[in-house]
Amino acid sequence: MAWVYSFGGGKAEGQAGLRELLGGKGANLAEMSNLGLPVPPGFTITTEVCTHYYTHERTYPDDLKTVVDAALASVGEQMGARFGDAASPLLVSVRSGARVSMPGMMDTVLNLGLNAQTTEGLAALTSDARFAYDSYRRFVQMYANVVLGLDHALFEEILEGEKERNGVELDTELSADDLKGIAALFRERVETETGRPFPEDVREQLWGAIGAVFRSWQSPRAKTYRRLHNIPEEWGTAVNVQAMVFGNRGETSATGVAFTRDPSTGEKLLYGEFLINAQGEDVVAGIRTPQPVAKIVRERQRGRKPSMEEALPAAYAELEGICARLEAHYRDMQDVEFTIQEGRLFMLQTRSGKRTAEAALKIAVDMVEEGLIDRNTAVLRIDPNALDQLLHPTLDPSAPKELIATGLPASPGAATGEVVFSADEAEKRAADGRAVILVRAETSPEDIHGMHAAKGILTARGGMTSHAAVVARGMGRPCVSGAGVLKIDAVNGSMTAGAVTIGRREIITIDGATGQVFRGAVPMRQPELTGDFGTLMGWADSVRTLKVRTNADTPADAATARRFGAEGIGLCRTEHMFFEAGRIVAVRQMILADDEQERKAALSKLLPMQRDDFAGIFRAMDGLAVTIRLLDPPLHEFLPQKEEEIAEVARAAGSTPAKLRARAIALHESNPMLGHRGCRLGVTYPEIYEMQARAIFEAALEVEQSGYAPVRLEIMIPLVAFKSELEFLKGRIESVARTIQRERGRCPAYLIGTMIELPRAALRAQEIAAAAEFFSFGTNDLTQTTLGLSRDDAGTFLTEYLSKTLIARDPFVSIDQDGVGELVKIAAERGRAVRPKLKLGICGEHGGDPDSICFCHEAGLDYVSCSPFRVPVARLAAAQAALRYPRQQA
């Protein structure tokens, strides 16, 4: 097995298809080399070495150093230099390269190979001492931070102090002697902090950097990113060692990042940023605010500094041509890194670019129209979860607003929340249920947990390709970056924009589509899902086989879901209707009743209310299927807990506080989730289910008679464990239907089915199917009862299971396919063995999770049901499942 793959000079040992072995960056560097593009030579240490490193107590394969030395010598030959040679030194970068892009999450070291001797040699070779010592001070600072673990701020403090002492504002105004002195101060600080001198041996430097990259795979920020994006730990990272080219060689040198299309909108133009006389970390770190690559973008942003197209026209033209070639080759929008060294362009990276949902849709639809991809590829190209970005409100343009600052529109969408100034505070406040906006001078990879917790992100520095911008777009968080007017005092908890000062926990609103920042909360408006969204979703609907329903308890929810493309209601929870102020008294009277006669009297008050509820939902769905779950939760949930509430309820119910307390005690259960609920309530108090059945039938008749389409009615009995329970309650419902038939001369058509949410029900599905006309898998409770976990309590320890990789996903977020999923498959197979046309669906939270939807498709279910705002996500996920795993035709 080869541990190292070389690239450069118009050829490579690897290619794009070796992403698992070479990582995304290494595979694409090899591919660009094979395409003959100007790529500095280098080599990739494979992900297999990372695996070896972690399975062999952080050691390397025995022959790795020999192989690396040979590869390094080959790079030197191509560059006309030698690693560690004082007269003609080879300098390299050492970068991570995971299988999928993890922007900013792992470590990079630039300018490696510099020490006192090689820096002098570089100065003599280039006749540019300033460039040599600028590179050296950068290297010492970066190596000290990445490899030795010293705080970046220790060195920034020295740099700022020296700039102030020399009376200059910009790094570029420091002389060669200034930079030489700063490098010496940096080395002194390293020795003070670590007790050891800064390493002069270039091979010690190299292996220190390689080890740092491998260690960064297990850094807290990388672990957090992997958890948020479901990236397996065992994938590991590759390490790319590449000859340095320099963007800090003067006014004809530059470095930058570009996207072949606008990553926020999808517009087809070269969209990126660059800095003259700088190195790549200056652009992405957000320390300096860069200039646009394209002139049209600079004009739109009203920038005063020239674009790359204007300042370096020849290099821009070459970059534009290469980007067009790369996009055509990969058939996707590319995110490239480049350096211009004294007018000569070099390509350092290409990858599929992170983009917003809006941009992803536009790019996919446009590429179909351009003939680059077909419709199915376009459907597969969109991350279903990313559609969430499109389904939430934006700022109301007619609402009054107090504008306090404007920055760059780094990630679209609007967000309102309390101002917080640290990632830890953002995470804590969000955990307390508060909406927060994370405000930073600039973000760093260590802020990833706070960025995820925040509703939006605002930075004073950084551009459209800064860490904040890239990560926010990937997460779907609104972001405004580079709002230079802001003065942020994180220590004292305030930010100032002109005459306006905003303190910690004051409310602001940001608009990531315009870059604007407003004081206070600004009203929002609902999204309009048309254009590219409608086109792509039409393509998705044409290929999926799973139907998509919604979980909706009100006409408003039902209408929202229909607007998002729901094909029915898979779960209407009747208990939510019982909690409304106008009817809770009647519910409590029913619970307090001493006998069936009193209960029926109270239920008679609820009947017209339930009938109106159901009629509103039937009208909203207008002929689409509606599955109504009869009362499920235990009765004690409807009773008050506090003394003052007990007294008030007793008065309203015509009872006494003592009787109410006694009833509450009688209904109390040690484990109500497994107690007197679901069909058990119907067995004990069948009059409750009879009232609900009558309300359902009467509402359906009322709606049909008022001109709406016939109601496709499905009545669902929850928590069935035994066929006998279902048969008993089915008989009661059918009796009500016969009574309606006698009274009204007709009864609406209906099906009676059950929720499968207990392991016994799944295992005995062949018996239950004899009485049930449909199964709906209630995977929330099925997960609880199968794993013996309380969904409300498991969060306190499941995070430990995830962090220790004992489980790959939270089973309440994505279905446990090996356990809960096996029960679903058993129930489906056994149920259909008795009733071949048995309708099967899922109505737990898993119905909106793409991985769970794929499982449902493979398991042969007929539909999934999810919350209204997840309906488009489910539609797209179902289409992708159909394309990846076509069902066999019966």
PDB file of C-alpha atoms in Angstrom, residues 179-293:
ATOM      1  CA  LEU A 179      10.104  42.309  10.468  1.00  0.00           C
ATOM      2  CA  LYS A 180      13.429  40.691  11.344  1.00  0.00           C
ATOM      3  CA  GLY A 181      13.143  42.163  14.837  1.00  0.00           C
ATOM      4  CA  ILE A 182       9.525  41.005  15.144  1.00  0.00           C
ATOM      5  CA  ALA A 183      10.531  37.455  14.152  1.00  0.00           C
ATOM      6  CA  ALA A 184      13.185  37.522  16.869  1.00  0.00           C
ATOM      7  CA  LEU A 185      10.624  38.727  19.429  1.00  0.00           C
ATOM      8  CA  PHE A 186       8.271  35.959  18.315  1.00  0.00           C
ATOM      9  CA  ARG A 187      10.977  33.314  18.882  1.00  0.00           C
ATOM     10  CA  GLU A 188      11.748  34.763  22.307  1.00  0.00           C
ATOM     11  CA  ARG A 189       8.067  34.550  23.243  1.00  0.00           C
ATOM     12  CA  VAL A 190       7.961  30.903  22.115  1.00  0.00           C
ATOM     13  CA  GLU A 191      10.929  30.043  24.340  1.00  0.00           C
ATOM     14  CA  THR A 192       9.414  31.959  27.270  1.00  0.00           C
ATOM     15  CA  GLU A 193       6.076  30.190  26.916  1.00  0.00           C
ATOM     16  CA  THR A 194       7.304  26.660  26.171  1.00  0.00           C
ATOM     17  CA  GLY A 195      10.704  26.545  27.864  1.00  0.00           C
ATOM     18  CA  ARG A 196      12.252  25.380  24.574  1.00  0.00           C
ATOM     19  CA  PRO A 197      13.738  27.318  21.644  1.00  0.00           C
ATOM     20  CA  PHE A 198      11.788  27.531  18.422  1.00  0.00           C
ATOM     21  CA  PRO A 199      12.798  24.544  16.227  1.00  0.00           C
ATOM     22  CA  GLU A 200      15.497  25.363  13.674  1.00  0.00           C
ATOM     23  CA  ASP A 201      15.688  21.852  12.194  1.00  0.00           C
ATOM     24  CA  VAL A 202      13.433  21.937   9.124  1.00  0.00           C
ATOM     25  CA  ARG A 203      12.609  18.218   9.331  1.00  0.00           C
ATOM     26  CA  GLU A 204      11.566  18.619  12.943  1.00  0.00           C
ATOM     27  CA  GLN A 205       9.343  21.452  11.722  1.00  0.00           C
ATOM     28  CA  LEU A 206       7.856  19.249   8.986  1.00  0.00           C
ATOM     29  CA  TRP A 207       6.960  16.316  11.243  1.00  0.00           C
ATOM     30  CA  GLY A 208       5.665  18.673  13.892  1.00  0.00           C
ATOM     31  CA  ALA A 209       3.276  20.167  11.328  1.00  0.00           C
ATOM     32  CA  ILE A 210       2.216  16.766   9.945  1.00  0.00           C
ATOM     33  CA  GLY A 211       1.437  15.593  13.467  1.00  0.00           C
ATOM     34  CA  ALA A 212      -0.521  18.791  14.183  1.00  0.00           C
ATOM     35  CA  VAL A 213      -2.725  18.231  11.139  1.00  0.00           C
ATOM     36  CA  PHE A 214      -3.463  14.652  12.154  1.00  0.00           C
ATOM     37  CA  ARG A 215      -4.153  15.760  15.755  1.00  0.00           C
ATOM     38  CA  SER A 216      -6.499  18.478  14.533  1.00  0.00           C
ATOM     39  CA  TRP A 217      -8.844  15.740  13.250  1.00  0.00           C
ATOM     40  CA  GLN A 218      -9.704  15.154  16.907  1.00  0.00           C
ATOM     41  CA  SER A 219      -9.783  18.822  17.946  1.00  0.00           C
ATOM     42  CA  PRO A 220     -12.962  20.020  19.693  1.00  0.00           C
ATOM     43  CA  ARG A 221     -13.935  22.218  16.743  1.00  0.00           C
ATOM     44  CA  ALA A 222     -13.452  19.381  14.233  1.00  0.00           C
ATOM     45  CA  LYS A 223     -15.480  17.019  16.426  1.00  0.00           C
ATOM     46  CA  THR A 224     -18.267  19.592  16.694  1.00  0.00           C
ATOM     47  CA  TYR A 225     -18.287  20.139  12.917  1.00  0.00           C
ATOM     48  CA  ARG A 226     -18.392  16.398  12.261  1.00  0.00           C
ATOM     49  CA  ARG A 227     -21.270  15.984  14.691  1.00  0.00           C
ATOM     50  CA  LEU A 228     -23.237  18.825  13.101  1.00  0.00           C
ATOM     51  CA  HIS A 229     -22.657  17.508   9.581  1.00  0.00           C
ATOM     52  CA  ASN A 230     -22.788  13.751  10.317  1.00  0.00           C
ATOM     53  CA  ILE A 231     -19.222  13.098   9.154  1.00  0.00           C
ATOM     54  CA  PRO A 232     -17.908   9.734  10.410  1.00  0.00           C
ATOM     55  CA  GLU A 233     -14.887   9.897  12.708  1.00  0.00           C
ATOM     56  CA  GLU A 234     -13.245   6.907  11.021  1.00  0.00           C
ATOM     57  CA  TRP A 235     -12.817   8.775   7.736  1.00  0.00           C
ATOM     58  CA  GLY A 236      -9.756  10.630   9.035  1.00  0.00           C
ATOM     59  CA  THR A 237      -7.832  13.304   7.166  1.00  0.00           C
ATOM     60  CA  ALA A 238      -5.035  13.303   4.629  1.00  0.00           C
ATOM     61  CA  VAL A 239      -2.065  15.715   4.814  1.00  0.00           C
ATOM     62  CA  ASN A 240      -0.995  17.733   1.785  1.00  0.00           C
ATOM     63  CA  VAL A 241       2.597  18.964   1.594  1.00  0.00           C
ATOM     64  CA  GLN A 242       3.035  21.411  -1.271  1.00  0.00           C
ATOM     65  CA  ALA A 243       5.737  23.768  -2.513  1.00  0.00           C
ATOM     66  CA  MET A 244       5.056  27.329  -1.424  1.00  0.00           C
ATOM     67  CA  VAL A 245       4.272  30.045  -3.908  1.00  0.00           C
ATOM     68  CA  PHE A 246       4.110  33.552  -2.561  1.00  0.00           C
ATOM     69  CA  GLY A 247       1.426  36.175  -2.783  1.00  0.00           C
ATOM     70  CA  ASN A 248       3.484  38.507  -0.600  1.00  0.00           C
ATOM     71  CA  ARG A 249       6.191  39.273  -3.170  1.00  0.00           C
ATOM     72  CA  GLY A 250       5.048  42.837  -3.820  1.00  0.00           C
ATOM     73  CA  GLU A 251       2.430  44.703  -5.813  1.00  0.00           C
ATOM     74  CA  THR A 252       2.312  42.153  -8.663  1.00  0.00           C
ATOM     75  CA  SER A 253       1.670  39.324  -6.204  1.00  0.00           C
ATOM     76  CA  ALA A 254      -1.612  38.437  -4.562  1.00  0.00           C
ATOM     77  CA  THR A 255      -3.653  35.662  -3.034  1.00  0.00           C
ATOM     78  CA  GLY A 256      -7.339  34.953  -3.145  1.00  0.00           C
ATOM     79  CA  VAL A 257     -10.384  32.720  -3.045  1.00  0.00           C
ATOM     80  CA  ALA A 258     -13.021  32.577  -5.760  1.00  0.00           C
ATOM     81  CA  PHE A 259     -16.274  30.794  -6.554  1.00  0.00           C
ATOM     82  CA  THR A 260     -17.267  30.074 -10.115  1.00  0.00           C
ATOM     83  CA  ARG A 261     -20.770  31.327  -9.226  1.00  0.00           C
ATOM     84  CA  ASP A 262     -22.101  33.536  -6.444  1.00  0.00           C
ATOM     85  CA  PRO A 263     -22.416  31.175  -3.432  1.00  0.00           C
ATOM     86  CA  SER A 264     -25.227  33.272  -1.938  1.00  0.00           C
ATOM     87  CA  THR A 265     -27.461  33.754  -4.988  1.00  0.00           C
ATOM     88  CA  GLY A 266     -26.154  31.291  -7.592  1.00  0.00           C
ATOM     89  CA  GLU A 267     -25.606  34.045 -10.176  1.00  0.00           C
ATOM     90  CA  LYS A 268     -23.144  33.019 -12.877  1.00  0.00           C
ATOM     91  CA  LEU A 269     -20.131  35.257 -12.340  1.00  0.00           C
ATOM     92  CA  LEU A 270     -16.636  34.896 -10.894  1.00  0.00           C
ATOM     93  CA  TYR A 271     -17.267  35.722  -7.270  1.00  0.00           C
ATOM     94  CA  GLY A 272     -14.392  36.015  -4.865  1.00  0.00           C
ATOM     95  CA  GLU A 273     -11.885  38.128  -3.005  1.00  0.00           C
ATOM     96  CA  PHE A 274      -8.179  38.754  -3.091  1.00  0.00           C
ATOM     97  CA  LEU A 275      -5.460  40.724  -1.340  1.00  0.00           C
ATOM     98  CA  ILE A 276      -2.383  42.168  -2.994  1.00  0.00           C
ATOM     99  CA  ASN A 277       0.950  41.427  -1.325  1.00  0.00           C
ATOM    100  CA  ALA A 278      -0.559  38.903   1.097  1.00  0.00           C
ATOM    101  CA  GLN A 279      -0.771  35.205   1.904  1.00  0.00           C
ATOM    102  CA  GLY A 280      -3.838  33.004   1.802  1.00  0.00           C
ATOM    103  CA  GLU A 281      -4.537  32.993   5.526  1.00  0.00           C
ATOM    104  CA  ASP A 282      -4.953  36.781   5.390  1.00  0.00           C
ATOM    105  CA  VAL A 283      -8.028  36.332   3.175  1.00  0.00           C
ATOM    106  CA  VAL A 284      -9.854  33.516   4.928  1.00  0.00           C
ATOM    107  CA  ALA A 285      -8.984  34.505   8.509  1.00  0.00           C
ATOM    108  CA  GLY A 286     -10.858  37.783   8.170  1.00  0.00           C
ATOM    109  CA  ILE A 287      -7.977  39.793   9.667  1.00  0.00           C
ATOM    110  CA  ARG A 288      -7.885  42.133   6.656  1.00  0.00           C
ATOM    111  CA  THR A 289     -11.000  42.925   4.604  1.00  0.00           C
ATOM    112  CA  PRO A 290     -10.127  41.929   1.022  1.00  0.00           C
ATOM    113  CA  GLN A 291     -11.120  43.323  -2.364  1.00  0.00           C
ATOM    114  CA  PRO A 292     -13.512  41.699  -4.863  1.00  0.00           C
ATOM    115  CA  VAL A 293     -12.089  39.651  -7.722  1.00  0.00           C
TER     116      VAL A 293
END
